[in-house]
Amino acid sequence: EDQVTQSPEALRLQEGESSSLNCSYTVSGLRGLFWYRQDPGKGPEFLFTLYSAGEEKEKERLKATLTKKESFLHITAPKPEDSATYLCAVQGTDSWGKLQFGAGTQVVVTP
Amino acid sequence: NAGVTQTPKFQVLKTGQSMTLQCAQDMNHNSMYWYRQDPGMGLRLIYYSASEGTTDKGEVPNGYNVSRLNKREFSLRLESAAPSQTSVYFCASTDGTGNTGELFFGEGSRLTVL
């Protein structure tokens, strides 16, 4: 059974204070690992797909990396508009079309 | 750019009542999904439809039924609502080709069962 654990559950940052979110996963064979952003009262919004260990993706102040057991979402010099819940999900090679989501990390960036 | 549209946005039911959540997408996507989101538990898959005319159970299908009405629409029905079904429900879609896992979500339907 695919499993995803995200840590920490919540993170409070000062504007400009860089940090990292962790996503640990177990899956029989990884088809892909996905990061989403969710704003309060909204549906999740896709950010990145990572397919293999060593892969990295960047978008503005966000950078996602992948190893064989975990993924990190690095937030560099965050701004208040980066405040959101960040969700990690995996898709196994035997789980066509089905993603296993973690519970998310709630990030609050204060000015 | 409507994307994925869910109705209703809010609903309060009494135990035992039935209701249907509606979902429509205008992106010509093949695959559609229903998830529920509860505090501390993340998104859990209820049912999905890989393509028009097919539906399959996800992780938590008990108490729900679905209908893939056509390529655009995928509805979720609660036949006899229970307090445990109080949750936020999200519909999502993807083109399904390449199996990218890039899902497009609606804004959610917030259901309370008293």
PDB file of C-alpha atoms in Angstrom:
ATOM      1  CA  GLU A   1       0.000   0.000   0.000  1.00  0.00           C
ATOM      2  CA  ASP A   2       1.322   3.422  -0.977  1.00  0.00           C
ATOM      3  CA  GLN A   3       1.950   5.766   1.939  1.00  0.00           C
ATOM      4  CA  VAL A   4       2.892   9.417   2.185  1.00  0.00           C
ATOM      5  CA  THR A   5       3.951  11.276   5.340  1.00  0.00           C
ATOM      6  CA  GLN A   6       4.530  15.019   5.361  1.00  0.00           C
ATOM      7  CA  SER A   7       6.397  17.009   7.971  1.00  0.00           C
ATOM      8  CA  PRO A   8       6.121  19.319   9.697  1.00  0.00           C
ATOM      9  CA  GLU A   9       2.343  19.615   9.991  1.00  0.00           C
ATOM     10  CA  ALA A  10       2.638  23.386  10.261  1.00  0.00           C
ATOM     11  CA  LEU A  11       5.391  25.916   9.676  1.00  0.00           C
ATOM     12  CA  ARG A  12       5.492  29.584  10.548  1.00  0.00           C
ATOM     13  CA  LEU A  13       8.121  31.663   8.737  1.00  0.00           C
ATOM     14  CA  GLN A  14       9.195  35.260   8.699  1.00  0.00           C
ATOM     15  CA  GLU A  15       9.246  36.850   5.280  1.00  0.00           C
ATOM     16  CA  GLY A  16      12.638  36.037   3.718  1.00  0.00           C
ATOM     17  CA  GLU A  17      13.311  33.079   6.047  1.00  0.00           C
ATOM     18  CA  SER A  18      14.017  30.081   3.816  1.00  0.00           C
ATOM     19  CA  SER A  19      12.925  26.584   4.863  1.00  0.00           C
ATOM     20  CA  SER A  20      12.130  23.090   3.585  1.00  0.00           C
ATOM     21  CA  LEU A  21       9.124  20.796   3.739  1.00  0.00           C
ATOM     22  CA  ASN A  22       9.541  17.037   3.790  1.00  0.00           C
ATOM     23  CA  CYS A  23       7.530  14.322   2.061  1.00  0.00           C
ATOM     24  CA  SER A  24       8.471  10.729   2.897  1.00  0.00           C
ATOM     25  CA  TYR A  25       6.901   7.998   0.813  1.00  0.00           C
ATOM     26  CA  THR A  26       6.691   4.252   0.403  1.00  0.00           C
ATOM     27  CA  VAL A  27       5.531   2.830  -2.882  1.00  0.00           C
ATOM     28  CA  SER A  28       6.213  -0.428  -4.675  1.00  0.00           C
ATOM     29  CA  GLY A  29       7.363   1.365  -7.800  1.00  0.00           C
ATOM     30  CA  LEU A  30       7.239   5.110  -8.306  1.00  0.00           C
ATOM     31  CA  ARG A  31       5.444   6.376 -11.362  1.00  0.00           C
ATOM     32  CA  GLY A  32       5.548   9.975 -10.146  1.00  0.00           C
ATOM     33  CA  LEU A  33       5.613  12.287  -7.130  1.00  0.00           C
ATOM     34  CA  PHE A  34       3.516  15.436  -7.216  1.00  0.00           C
ATOM     35  CA  TRP A  35       3.384  18.671  -5.258  1.00  0.00           C
ATOM     36  CA  TYR A  36       0.244  20.754  -4.963  1.00  0.00           C
ATOM     37  CA  ARG A  37      -0.565  24.054  -3.302  1.00  0.00           C
ATOM     38  CA  GLN A  38      -3.920  24.605  -1.596  1.00  0.00           C
ATOM     39  CA  ASP A  39      -5.221  27.994  -0.485  1.00  0.00           C
ATOM     40  CA  PRO A  40      -7.936  28.185   2.203  1.00  0.00           C
ATOM     41  CA  GLY A  41     -11.362  27.390   0.801  1.00  0.00           C
ATOM     42  CA  LYS A  42      -9.961  26.378  -2.585  1.00  0.00           C
ATOM     43  CA  GLY A  43      -9.089  23.186  -4.404  1.00  0.00           C
ATOM     44  CA  PRO A  44      -5.459  22.051  -4.717  1.00  0.00           C
ATOM     45  CA  GLU A  45      -3.417  23.543  -7.531  1.00  0.00           C
ATOM     46  CA  PHE A  46      -0.735  21.499  -9.281  1.00  0.00           C
ATOM     47  CA  LEU A  47       2.878  22.660  -8.858  1.00  0.00           C
ATOM     48  CA  PHE A  48       5.380  19.955  -9.894  1.00  0.00           C
ATOM     49  CA  THR A  49       5.851  16.392 -11.063  1.00  0.00           C
ATOM     50  CA  LEU A  50       9.053  14.478 -10.246  1.00  0.00           C
ATOM     51  CA  TYR A  51       9.700  11.096 -11.810  1.00  0.00           C
ATOM     52  CA  SER A  52      13.101   9.834 -10.694  1.00  0.00           C
ATOM     53  CA  ALA A  53      15.660  10.257  -7.926  1.00  0.00           C
ATOM     54  CA  GLY A  54      17.904  13.233  -8.474  1.00  0.00           C
ATOM     55  CA  GLU A  55      15.327  15.193 -10.420  1.00  0.00           C
ATOM     56  CA  GLU A  56      14.677  18.826  -9.476  1.00  0.00           C
ATOM     57  CA  LYS A  57      11.982  21.307 -10.538  1.00  0.00           C
ATOM     58  CA  GLU A  58      11.755  25.023  -9.830  1.00  0.00           C
ATOM     59  CA  LYS A  59       9.035  27.630  -9.953  1.00  0.00           C
ATOM     60  CA  GLU A  60       9.657  31.120  -8.624  1.00  0.00           C
ATOM     61  CA  ARG A  61      10.667  30.694  -4.941  1.00  0.00           C
ATOM     62  CA  LEU A  62       9.843  26.977  -4.848  1.00  0.00           C
ATOM     63  CA  LYS A  63      12.198  24.125  -5.647  1.00  0.00           C
ATOM     64  CA  ALA A  64      11.247  20.447  -5.410  1.00  0.00           C
ATOM     65  CA  THR A  65      13.785  17.637  -5.162  1.00  0.00           C
ATOM     66  CA  LEU A  66      13.433  13.857  -5.095  1.00  0.00           C
ATOM     67  CA  THR A  67      15.352  10.943  -3.603  1.00  0.00           C
ATOM     68  CA  LYS A  68      14.375   7.276  -3.491  1.00  0.00           C
ATOM     69  CA  LYS A  69      12.578   7.708  -0.171  1.00  0.00           C
ATOM     70  CA  GLU A  70      11.581  11.356   0.121  1.00  0.00           C
ATOM     71  CA  SER A  71      11.008  14.654  -1.550  1.00  0.00           C
ATOM     72  CA  PHE A  72      11.713  18.152  -0.317  1.00  0.00           C
ATOM     73  CA  LEU A  73       9.997  21.375  -1.199  1.00  0.00           C
ATOM     74  CA  HIS A  74      12.397  24.240  -0.574  1.00  0.00           C
ATOM     75  CA  ILE A  75      10.933  27.706  -0.153  1.00  0.00           C
ATOM     76  CA  THR A  76      13.574  30.371  -0.716  1.00  0.00           C
ATOM     77  CA  ALA A  77      13.062  33.880   0.695  1.00  0.00           C
ATOM     78  CA  PRO A  78       9.315  33.352   1.114  1.00  0.00           C
ATOM     79  CA  LYS A  79       6.748  36.112   0.804  1.00  0.00           C
ATOM     80  CA  PRO A  80       3.340  36.308   2.541  1.00  0.00           C
ATOM     81  CA  GLU A  81       1.688  35.179  -0.711  1.00  0.00           C
ATOM     82  CA  ASP A  82       3.471  31.825  -0.332  1.00  0.00           C
ATOM     83  CA  SER A  83       1.231  31.110   2.670  1.00  0.00           C
ATOM     84  CA  ALA A  84      -0.768  27.975   1.837  1.00  0.00           C
ATOM     85  CA  THR A  85      -1.001  24.274   2.555  1.00  0.00           C
ATOM     86  CA  TYR A  86       1.406  22.236   0.438  1.00  0.00           C
ATOM     87  CA  LEU A  87       0.343  18.710  -0.446  1.00  0.00           C
ATOM     88  CA  CYS A  88       2.532  15.853  -1.626  1.00  0.00           C
ATOM     89  CA  ALA A  89       1.168  12.857  -3.524  1.00  0.00           C
ATOM     90  CA  VAL A  90       2.596   9.720  -5.099  1.00  0.00           C
ATOM     91  CA  GLN A  91       1.448   7.433  -7.841  1.00  0.00           C
ATOM     92  CA  GLY A  92       2.710   3.868  -7.895  1.00  0.00           C
ATOM     93  CA  THR A  93       3.324   1.853 -11.010  1.00  0.00           C
ATOM     94  CA  ASP A  94       0.464  -0.467 -10.053  1.00  0.00           C
ATOM     95  CA  SER A  95      -1.966   2.359  -9.161  1.00  0.00           C
ATOM     96  CA  TRP A  96      -3.043   3.652 -12.519  1.00  0.00           C
ATOM     97  CA  GLY A  97      -4.684   7.030 -12.261  1.00  0.00           C
ATOM     98  CA  LYS A  98      -4.803   7.002  -8.464  1.00  0.00           C
ATOM     99  CA  LEU A  99      -2.777   9.329  -6.280  1.00  0.00           C
ATOM    100  CA  GLN A 100      -1.991   8.776  -2.595  1.00  0.00           C
ATOM    101  CA  PHE A 101      -1.920  12.154  -0.839  1.00  0.00           C
ATOM    102  CA  GLY A 102      -0.181  13.198   2.338  1.00  0.00           C
ATOM    103  CA  ALA A 103      -1.971  15.295   4.961  1.00  0.00           C
ATOM    104  CA  GLY A 104      -0.099  18.434   3.972  1.00  0.00           C
ATOM    105  CA  THR A 105       2.085  21.092   5.562  1.00  0.00           C
ATOM    106  CA  GLN A 106       0.413  24.385   6.420  1.00  0.00           C
ATOM    107  CA  VAL A 107       2.832  27.267   5.803  1.00  0.00           C
ATOM    108  CA  VAL A 108       2.244  30.761   7.179  1.00  0.00           C
ATOM    109  CA  VAL A 109       4.633  33.535   6.131  1.00  0.00           C
ATOM    110  CA  THR A 110       4.435  36.715   8.178  1.00  0.00           C
ATOM    111  CA  PRO A 111       5.706  40.127   7.029  1.00  0.00           C
TER     112      PRO A 111
ATOM    113  CA  ASN B   1     -11.806  29.476 -18.189  1.00  0.00           C
ATOM    114  CA  ALA B   2     -14.272  27.582 -15.982  1.00  0.00           C
ATOM    115  CA  GLY B   3     -12.126  24.423 -15.575  1.00  0.00           C
ATOM    116  CA  VAL B   4     -13.843  22.107 -13.057  1.00  0.00           C
ATOM    117  CA  THR B   5     -17.162  23.313 -11.670  1.00  0.00           C
ATOM    118  CA  GLN B   6     -18.815  21.766  -8.616  1.00  0.00           C
ATOM    119  CA  THR B   7     -22.313  22.320  -7.294  1.00  0.00           C
ATOM    120  CA  PRO B   8     -23.476  22.949  -4.673  1.00  0.00           C
ATOM    121  CA  LYS B   9     -20.674  24.745  -2.801  1.00  0.00           C
ATOM    122  CA  PHE B  10     -22.345  24.247   0.572  1.00  0.00           C
ATOM    123  CA  GLN B  11     -24.982  21.802   1.792  1.00  0.00           C
ATOM    124  CA  VAL B  12     -26.443  20.793   5.150  1.00  0.00           C
ATOM    125  CA  LEU B  13     -28.257  17.477   5.386  1.00  0.00           C
ATOM    126  CA  LYS B  14     -29.981  15.533   8.097  1.00  0.00           C
ATOM    127  CA  THR B  15     -28.959  11.945   8.762  1.00  0.00           C
ATOM    128  CA  GLY B  16     -30.667   9.643   6.259  1.00  0.00           C
ATOM    129  CA  GLN B  17     -31.279  12.265   3.586  1.00  0.00           C
ATOM    130  CA  SER B  18     -29.910  11.789   0.089  1.00  0.00           C
ATOM    131  CA  MET B  19     -28.210  14.200  -2.252  1.00  0.00           C
ATOM    132  CA  THR B  20     -26.109  14.388  -5.382  1.00  0.00           C
ATOM    133  CA  LEU B  21     -22.965  16.445  -5.876  1.00  0.00           C
ATOM    134  CA  GLN B  22     -22.488  17.567  -9.447  1.00  0.00           C
ATOM    135  CA  CYS B  23     -19.196  18.049 -11.274  1.00  0.00           C
ATOM    136  CA  ALA B  24     -18.514  19.247 -14.796  1.00  0.00           C
ATOM    137  CA  GLN B  25     -15.251  19.963 -16.621  1.00  0.00           C
ATOM    138  CA  ASP B  26     -14.771  21.869 -19.858  1.00  0.00           C
ATOM    139  CA  MET B  27     -11.196  20.755 -20.665  1.00  0.00           C
ATOM    140  CA  ASN B  28     -12.146  17.643 -22.673  1.00  0.00           C
ATOM    141  CA  HIS B  29     -10.443  15.463 -20.063  1.00  0.00           C
ATOM    142  CA  ASN B  30     -10.867  11.702 -20.099  1.00  0.00           C
ATOM    143  CA  SER B  31     -10.451  10.938 -16.390  1.00  0.00           C
ATOM    144  CA  MET B  32     -12.440  12.307 -13.484  1.00  0.00           C
ATOM    145  CA  TYR B  33     -12.217  11.768  -9.723  1.00  0.00           C
ATOM    146  CA  TRP B  34     -14.060  12.366  -6.480  1.00  0.00           C
ATOM    147  CA  TYR B  35     -12.004  12.955  -3.319  1.00  0.00           C
ATOM    148  CA  ARG B  36     -12.958  13.834   0.220  1.00  0.00           C
ATOM    149  CA  GLN B  37     -10.747  15.943   2.489  1.00  0.00           C
ATOM    150  CA  ASP B  38     -10.871  15.714   6.262  1.00  0.00           C
ATOM    151  CA  PRO B  39      -8.619  17.504   8.762  1.00  0.00           C
ATOM    152  CA  GLY B  40      -5.352  15.671   9.326  1.00  0.00           C
ATOM    153  CA  MET B  41      -6.160  12.941   6.806  1.00  0.00           C
ATOM    154  CA  GLY B  42      -5.371  14.449   3.456  1.00  0.00           C
ATOM    155  CA  LEU B  43      -7.321  13.787   0.305  1.00  0.00           C
ATOM    156  CA  ARG B  44      -8.829  10.314  -0.009  1.00  0.00           C
ATOM    157  CA  LEU B  45     -10.134   8.910  -3.268  1.00  0.00           C
ATOM    158  CA  ILE B  46     -13.792   7.875  -3.244  1.00  0.00           C
ATOM    159  CA  TYR B  47     -14.402   6.891  -6.887  1.00  0.00           C
ATOM    160  CA  TYR B  48     -12.823   7.600 -10.208  1.00  0.00           C
ATOM    161  CA  SER B  49     -13.661   7.267 -13.875  1.00  0.00           C
ATOM    162  CA  ALA B  50     -10.769   6.556 -16.207  1.00  0.00           C
ATOM    163  CA  SER B  51     -12.868   7.294 -19.260  1.00  0.00           C
ATOM    164  CA  GLU B  52     -16.455   7.865 -20.291  1.00  0.00           C
ATOM    165  CA  GLY B  53     -18.541   4.797 -19.444  1.00  0.00           C
ATOM    166  CA  THR B  54     -16.237   3.392 -16.758  1.00  0.00           C
ATOM    167  CA  THR B  55     -16.110   3.880 -12.988  1.00  0.00           C
ATOM    168  CA  ASP B  56     -14.011   2.263 -10.260  1.00  0.00           C
ATOM    169  CA  LYS B  57     -13.854   2.316  -6.480  1.00  0.00           C
ATOM    170  CA  GLY B  58     -11.159   4.214  -4.693  1.00  0.00           C
ATOM    171  CA  GLU B  59      -9.993   4.043  -1.090  1.00  0.00           C
ATOM    172  CA  VAL B  60     -13.281   5.004   0.661  1.00  0.00           C
ATOM    173  CA  PRO B  61     -16.274   4.125  -1.573  1.00  0.00           C
ATOM    174  CA  ASN B  62     -18.732   2.890   1.068  1.00  0.00           C
ATOM    175  CA  GLY B  63     -21.902   4.979   1.272  1.00  0.00           C
ATOM    176  CA  TYR B  64     -21.384   6.585  -2.141  1.00  0.00           C
ATOM    177  CA  ASN B  65     -22.367   5.965  -5.738  1.00  0.00           C
ATOM    178  CA  VAL B  66     -21.201   7.692  -8.891  1.00  0.00           C
ATOM    179  CA  SER B  67     -22.374   8.247 -12.433  1.00  0.00           C
ATOM    180  CA  ARG B  68     -20.233   9.289 -15.381  1.00  0.00           C
ATOM    181  CA  LEU B  69     -23.052  10.912 -17.291  1.00  0.00           C
ATOM    182  CA  ASN B  70     -20.929  11.849 -20.311  1.00  0.00           C
ATOM    183  CA  LYS B  71     -17.352  12.959 -20.913  1.00  0.00           C
ATOM    184  CA  ARG B  72     -17.936  16.282 -19.151  1.00  0.00           C
ATOM    185  CA  GLU B  73     -19.940  15.276 -16.091  1.00  0.00           C
ATOM    186  CA  PHE B  74     -19.284  13.025 -13.088  1.00  0.00           C
ATOM    187  CA  SER B  75     -21.747  13.005 -10.192  1.00  0.00           C
ATOM    188  CA  LEU B  76     -21.425  11.672  -6.637  1.00  0.00           C
ATOM    189  CA  ARG B  77     -24.521  10.473  -4.785  1.00  0.00           C
ATOM    190  CA  LEU B  78     -25.042   9.921  -1.083  1.00  0.00           C
ATOM    191  CA  GLU B  79     -28.065   7.652  -0.761  1.00  0.00           C
ATOM    192  CA  SER B  80     -28.470   7.872   3.026  1.00  0.00           C
ATOM    193  CA  ALA B  81     -26.198  10.492   4.542  1.00  0.00           C
ATOM    194  CA  ALA B  82     -24.383   9.819   7.815  1.00  0.00           C
ATOM    195  CA  PRO B  83     -22.512  12.246  10.112  1.00  0.00           C
ATOM    196  CA  SER B  84     -19.263  10.472   9.126  1.00  0.00           C
ATOM    197  CA  GLN B  85     -19.778  11.831   5.625  1.00  0.00           C
ATOM    198  CA  THR B  86     -19.381  15.410   6.848  1.00  0.00           C
ATOM    199  CA  SER B  87     -16.419  16.559   4.786  1.00  0.00           C
ATOM    200  CA  VAL B  88     -15.211  18.718   1.937  1.00  0.00           C
ATOM    201  CA  TYR B  89     -15.619  16.964  -1.403  1.00  0.00           C
ATOM    202  CA  PHE B  90     -13.427  17.732  -4.387  1.00  0.00           C
ATOM    203  CA  CYS B  91     -13.908  16.745  -7.973  1.00  0.00           C
ATOM    204  CA  ALA B  92     -10.841  16.589 -10.211  1.00  0.00           C
ATOM    205  CA  SER B  93     -10.001  15.761 -13.787  1.00  0.00           C
ATOM    206  CA  THR B  94      -6.995  15.007 -15.973  1.00  0.00           C
ATOM    207  CA  ASP B  95      -6.516  14.193 -19.609  1.00  0.00           C
ATOM    208  CA  GLY B  96      -5.295  10.759 -18.574  1.00  0.00           C
ATOM    209  CA  THR B  97      -2.861  10.434 -21.432  1.00  0.00           C
ATOM    210  CA  GLY B  98       0.656   9.840 -20.163  1.00  0.00           C
ATOM    211  CA  ASN B  99      -0.821   9.389 -16.701  1.00  0.00           C
ATOM    212  CA  THR B 100       0.826  12.574 -15.459  1.00  0.00           C
ATOM    213  CA  GLY B 101      -1.018  12.862 -12.172  1.00  0.00           C
ATOM    214  CA  GLU B 102      -1.541  16.537 -12.908  1.00  0.00           C
ATOM    215  CA  LEU B 103      -5.062  16.876 -11.608  1.00  0.00           C
ATOM    216  CA  PHE B 104      -7.254  19.918 -12.021  1.00  0.00           C
ATOM    217  CA  PHE B 105      -9.506  20.399  -9.002  1.00  0.00           C
ATOM    218  CA  GLY B 106     -12.785  22.160  -8.460  1.00  0.00           C
ATOM    219  CA  GLU B 107     -13.262  24.547  -5.545  1.00  0.00           C
ATOM    220  CA  GLY B 108     -14.977  21.957  -3.377  1.00  0.00           C
ATOM    221  CA  SER B 109     -18.394  21.179  -1.933  1.00  0.00           C
ATOM    222  CA  ARG B 110     -18.691  21.552   1.824  1.00  0.00           C
ATOM    223  CA  LEU B 111     -21.157  19.045   3.248  1.00  0.00           C
ATOM    224  CA  THR B 112     -22.409  18.890   6.825  1.00  0.00           C
ATOM    225  CA  VAL B 113     -24.559  15.967   7.968  1.00  0.00           C
ATOM    226  CA  LEU B 114     -26.416  16.557  11.222  1.00  0.00           C
TER     227      LEU B 114
END
